[in-house]
Amino acid sequence: QVRLVESGGGLVQAGGSLRLSCAASEKIFSITTMGWYRQAPGKQRELVAVISRGGNTNYADSVKGRFTISRDNAKNMVYLQMNSLKPEDTAVYYCNVYPAYSGAWGQGTQVTVSS
């Protein structure tokens, strides 16, 4: 069964930091590239960062240099360290495989950055 559970969101001031976590079912995690996505109010969901099973990473230009994706293969966990947060980073953040699988979307975790 596909299962992804995100946590770690919250309210933070601009310039602050948050660390998001994603617990993934072993069935997904053991074979695939993982990604963090986000959806801001009134906008389409967008890809933020991806990480291969071997640790290769790639980032959206809007977060490059501020966000860091990582994974712990032993624990089936994916993380997103977010630094120097901006109000435009406000969104619901989701993890999923990459490319995204429609049946794997979780509830996400809300990140709100105040100016």
Coordinates of N, CA and C in Angstrom, one line a residue:
Q1 N 0.8 -1.2 0.0 CA 0.0 0.0 0.0 C 0.9 1.2 0.0
V2 N 0.5 2.2 -0.8 CA 1.3 3.5 -0.9 C 0.9 4.4 0.2
R3 N 1.8 4.8 1.0 CA 1.5 5.7 2.1 C 2.7 6.7 2.3
L4 N 2.3 8.0 2.4 CA 3.3 9.1 2.6 C 2.7 10.0 3.6
V5 N 3.4 10.3 4.7 CA 3.0 11.2 5.7 C 4.0 12.3 5.9
E6 N 3.5 13.5 5.7 CA 4.4 14.7 5.9 C 4.2 15.3 7.2
S7 N 5.2 16.0 7.7 CA 5.1 16.7 9.0 C 6.2 17.8 9.1
G8 N 6.1 18.6 10.1 CA 7.1 19.6 10.3 C 6.8 21.1 9.9
G9 N 5.6 21.3 9.3 CA 5.2 22.6 8.8 C 4.9 23.5 10.0
G10 N 4.6 24.7 9.7 CA 4.3 25.7 10.8 C 4.3 27.1 10.3
L11 N 4.2 28.0 11.2 CA 4.3 29.5 11.0 C 5.6 30.0 11.4
V12 N 6.3 30.7 10.5 CA 7.6 31.2 10.7 C 7.8 32.6 10.1
Q13 N 8.6 33.4 10.7 CA 8.9 34.7 10.1 C 9.8 34.6 8.9
A14 N 9.7 35.6 8.0 CA 10.6 35.6 6.9 C 12.1 35.6 7.4
G15 N 12.9 34.8 6.7 CA 14.3 34.6 7.1 C 14.5 33.4 8.1
G16 N 13.4 32.8 8.5 CA 13.5 31.7 9.4 C 13.7 30.4 8.7
S17 N 13.7 29.3 9.5 CA 13.9 28.0 9.0 C 12.9 27.0 9.5
L18 N 12.7 26.0 8.7 CA 11.8 24.8 9.0 C 12.4 23.6 8.4
R19 N 12.2 22.5 9.1 CA 12.6 21.2 8.5 C 11.4 20.3 8.4
L20 N 11.1 19.9 7.2 CA 9.9 19.0 6.9 C 10.4 17.6 6.8
S21 N 9.5 16.7 7.3 CA 9.8 15.2 7.2 C 8.7 14.5 6.5
C22 N 9.1 13.4 5.8 CA 8.2 12.6 5.1 C 8.5 11.1 5.4
A23 N 7.5 10.4 5.9 CA 7.6 9.0 6.2 C 7.0 8.3 5.0
A24 N 7.7 7.4 4.4 CA 7.3 6.7 3.2 C 7.2 5.2 3.4
S25 N 6.2 4.6 2.8 CA 6.1 3.1 2.9 C 7.3 2.5 2.2
E26 N 7.7 1.4 2.6 CA 8.9 0.8 2.1 C 8.7 0.4 0.6
K27 N 7.5 0.1 0.2 CA 7.2 -0.3 -1.2 C 7.6 0.9 -2.1
I28 N 7.4 2.1 -1.7 CA 7.8 3.2 -2.6 C 9.3 3.5 -2.4
F29 N 9.7 3.6 -1.2 CA 11.0 4.2 -0.9 C 12.1 3.4 -1.5
S30 N 12.0 2.1 -1.5 CA 13.1 1.2 -1.8 C 13.5 1.3 -3.3
I31 N 12.7 1.8 -4.2 CA 13.0 1.7 -5.6 C 13.0 3.0 -6.3
T32 N 12.9 4.1 -5.7 CA 12.6 5.2 -6.5 C 13.2 6.6 -6.0
T33 N 13.2 7.5 -6.9 CA 13.5 8.9 -6.6 C 12.3 9.5 -5.9
M34 N 12.6 10.3 -4.9 CA 11.6 11.0 -4.1 C 11.6 12.5 -4.4
G35 N 10.5 13.2 -4.2 CA 10.5 14.6 -4.4 C 9.6 15.3 -3.4
W36 N 9.9 16.6 -3.2 CA 9.0 17.5 -2.4 C 8.3 18.4 -3.4
Y37 N 7.0 18.6 -3.2 CA 6.2 19.5 -4.0 C 5.5 20.5 -3.1
R38 N 5.0 21.5 -3.7 CA 4.2 22.5 -2.9 C 3.1 23.1 -3.8
Q39 N 2.1 23.5 -3.1 CA 0.9 24.2 -3.8 C 0.5 25.4 -3.0
A40 N 0.7 26.5 -3.6 CA 0.3 27.8 -2.9 C -1.1 28.1 -3.3
P41 N -1.8 28.9 -2.5 CA -3.2 29.2 -2.8 C -3.4 29.8 -4.2
G42 N -4.3 29.2 -4.9 CA -4.6 29.7 -6.2 C -3.6 29.3 -7.3
K43 N -2.7 28.5 -7.0 CA -1.6 28.1 -7.9 C -1.6 26.6 -8.1
Q44 N -1.0 26.2 -9.2 CA -0.8 24.7 -9.4 C 0.3 24.2 -8.5
R45 N 0.2 22.9 -8.3 CA 1.3 22.2 -7.5 C 2.6 22.3 -8.3
E46 N 3.7 22.5 -7.7 CA 5.0 22.6 -8.4 C 6.0 21.7 -7.6
L47 N 7.0 21.3 -8.4 CA 8.1 20.5 -7.9 C 9.1 21.4 -7.2
V48 N 9.5 21.1 -6.0 CA 10.5 21.9 -5.3 C 11.9 21.3 -5.4
A49 N 12.0 20.0 -5.1 CA 13.3 19.3 -5.0 C 13.1 17.8 -5.2
V50 N 14.1 17.2 -5.8 CA 14.1 15.7 -5.9 C 15.4 15.2 -5.4
I51 N 15.4 13.9 -5.0 CA 16.6 13.2 -4.6 C 16.5 11.7 -5.0
S52 N 17.5 11.3 -5.7 CA 17.5 9.9 -6.1 C 17.9 9.0 -5.0
R53 N 17.7 7.7 -5.2 CA 18.1 6.8 -4.1 C 19.6 6.9 -3.7
G54 N 20.4 7.2 -4.7 CA 21.8 7.3 -4.5 C 22.2 8.7 -3.9
G55 N 21.2 9.6 -3.8 CA 21.5 10.9 -3.2 C 21.8 12.1 -4.2
N56 N 21.6 11.8 -5.5 CA 21.7 13.0 -6.4 C 20.5 13.9 -6.2
T57 N 20.7 15.2 -6.2 CA 19.6 16.1 -5.9 C 19.5 17.1 -7.1
N58 N 18.3 17.7 -7.1 CA 18.0 18.8 -8.1 C 16.9 19.7 -7.4
Y59 N 17.0 21.0 -7.7 CA 16.1 21.9 -7.1 C 15.5 22.9 -8.1
A60 N 14.3 23.4 -7.7 CA 13.7 24.5 -8.5 C 14.5 25.7 -8.3
D61 N 14.6 26.5 -9.3 CA 15.4 27.7 -9.3 C 15.0 28.6 -8.1
S62 N 13.7 28.6 -7.8 CA 13.2 29.5 -6.7 C 13.7 29.2 -5.3
V63 N 14.2 27.9 -5.1 CA 14.6 27.5 -3.8 C 16.1 27.1 -3.8
K64 N 16.7 27.2 -4.9 CA 18.1 26.7 -5.0 C 19.0 27.6 -4.0
G65 N 19.8 27.0 -3.2 CA 20.7 27.7 -2.3 C 20.0 27.9 -1.0
R66 N 18.7 27.7 -0.8 CA 18.0 27.9 0.4 C 17.5 26.6 1.0
F67 N 17.1 25.7 0.1 CA 16.5 24.4 0.6 C 17.4 23.3 0.3
T68 N 17.4 22.3 1.2 CA 18.2 21.1 1.0 C 17.3 19.9 1.2
I69 N 17.3 19.0 0.2 CA 16.6 17.7 0.4 C 17.6 16.6 0.7
S70 N 17.1 15.7 1.6 CA 17.9 14.6 2.0 C 17.1 13.4 2.3
R71 N 17.7 12.3 2.4 CA 16.9 11.0 2.7 C 17.7 10.1 3.6
D72 N 17.0 9.3 4.4 CA 17.6 8.3 5.2 C 17.0 7.0 4.7
N73 N 17.7 6.2 3.9 CA 17.2 5.0 3.3 C 16.8 4.0 4.3
A74 N 17.6 3.9 5.4 CA 17.3 2.9 6.5 C 16.0 3.2 7.2
K75 N 15.6 4.4 7.2 CA 14.4 4.8 7.9 C 13.2 5.1 7.0
N76 N 13.4 5.0 5.7 CA 12.4 5.4 4.7 C 11.9 6.8 5.0
M77 N 12.8 7.7 5.2 CA 12.4 9.1 5.5 C 13.1 10.0 4.4
V78 N 12.3 11.1 4.1 CA 12.8 12.1 3.2 C 12.6 13.4 4.0
Y79 N 13.6 14.3 3.9 CA 13.6 15.6 4.6 C 13.7 16.8 3.7
L80 N 13.2 17.9 4.1 CA 13.5 19.1 3.4 C 13.8 20.2 4.4
Q81 N 15.1 20.6 4.4 CA 15.5 21.7 5.2 C 15.3 23.0 4.5
M82 N 14.6 23.9 5.1 CA 14.2 25.1 4.4 C 14.8 26.3 5.2
N83 N 15.7 27.0 4.6 CA 16.3 28.2 5.3 C 16.0 29.5 4.5
S84 N 16.2 30.6 5.2 CA 16.0 31.9 4.5 C 14.6 31.9 3.9
L85 N 13.6 31.5 4.6 CA 12.3 31.4 4.1 C 11.7 32.8 3.7
K86 N 10.9 32.8 2.7 CA 10.3 34.0 2.1 C 8.8 33.8 2.2
P87 N 8.0 34.9 2.2 CA 6.6 34.8 2.2 C 6.1 34.0 1.0
E88 N 6.8 34.1 -0.1 CA 6.4 33.4 -1.3 C 6.6 31.9 -1.2
D89 N 7.2 31.4 -0.2 CA 7.3 30.0 0.1 C 6.1 29.4 0.8
T90 N 5.2 30.3 1.2 CA 4.0 29.8 1.8 C 3.2 28.9 0.9
A91 N 2.9 27.7 1.4 CA 2.2 26.7 0.6 C 2.0 25.5 1.5
V92 N 1.2 24.5 0.9 CA 1.1 23.2 1.5 C 2.2 22.4 0.8
Y93 N 3.0 21.7 1.6 CA 4.2 21.0 1.0 C 3.8 19.5 1.1
Y94 N 4.1 18.8 0.0 CA 3.9 17.3 -0.1 C 5.1 16.6 -0.5
C95 N 5.2 15.4 -0.1 CA 6.2 14.5 -0.7 C 5.5 13.5 -1.6
N96 N 6.3 13.0 -2.5 CA 5.8 12.0 -3.5 C 6.9 11.4 -4.2
V97 N 6.7 10.3 -4.9 CA 7.8 9.8 -5.8 C 7.9 10.8 -6.9
Y98 N 9.0 10.7 -7.7 CA 9.2 11.5 -8.9 C 9.5 10.6 -10.1
P99 N 8.7 10.7 -11.1 CA 7.5 11.6 -11.3 C 6.4 11.3 -10.3
A100 N 5.6 12.2 -10.0 CA 4.5 12.0 -9.0 C 3.5 10.9 -9.4
Y101 N 3.1 10.2 -8.4 CA 2.1 9.2 -8.6 C 0.8 9.7 -8.0
S102 N -0.2 9.7 -8.7 CA -1.5 10.4 -8.3 C -2.1 9.7 -7.1
G103 N -1.8 8.4 -6.9 CA -2.4 7.7 -5.8 C -1.6 7.8 -4.5
A104 N -0.5 8.6 -4.6 CA 0.3 8.6 -3.4 C 0.3 9.9 -2.6
W105 N -0.5 10.9 -3.1 CA -0.5 12.2 -2.4 C -1.1 12.0 -1.0
G106 N -0.4 12.6 0.0 CA -0.8 12.6 1.3 C -1.6 13.9 1.6
Q107 N -1.7 14.2 2.9 CA -2.4 15.4 3.3 C -1.5 16.7 3.2
G108 N -0.2 16.5 3.2 CA 0.7 17.6 3.1 C 0.8 18.3 4.5
T109 N 1.7 19.2 4.5 CA 2.0 20.0 5.7 C 2.1 21.5 5.4
Q110 N 1.3 22.3 6.1 CA 1.2 23.7 5.8 C 2.4 24.5 6.3
V111 N 3.0 25.3 5.4 CA 4.1 26.2 5.7 C 3.6 27.6 5.5
T112 N 3.7 28.4 6.5 CA 3.3 29.8 6.3 C 4.4 30.7 6.8
V113 N 4.8 31.6 5.9 CA 5.9 32.5 6.2 C 5.4 33.9 6.2
S114 N 5.5 34.5 7.4 CA 5.0 35.9 7.5 C 6.1 36.9 7.2
S115 N 5.7 38.1 6.7 CA 6.7 39.1 6.3 C 6.9 40.0 7.5

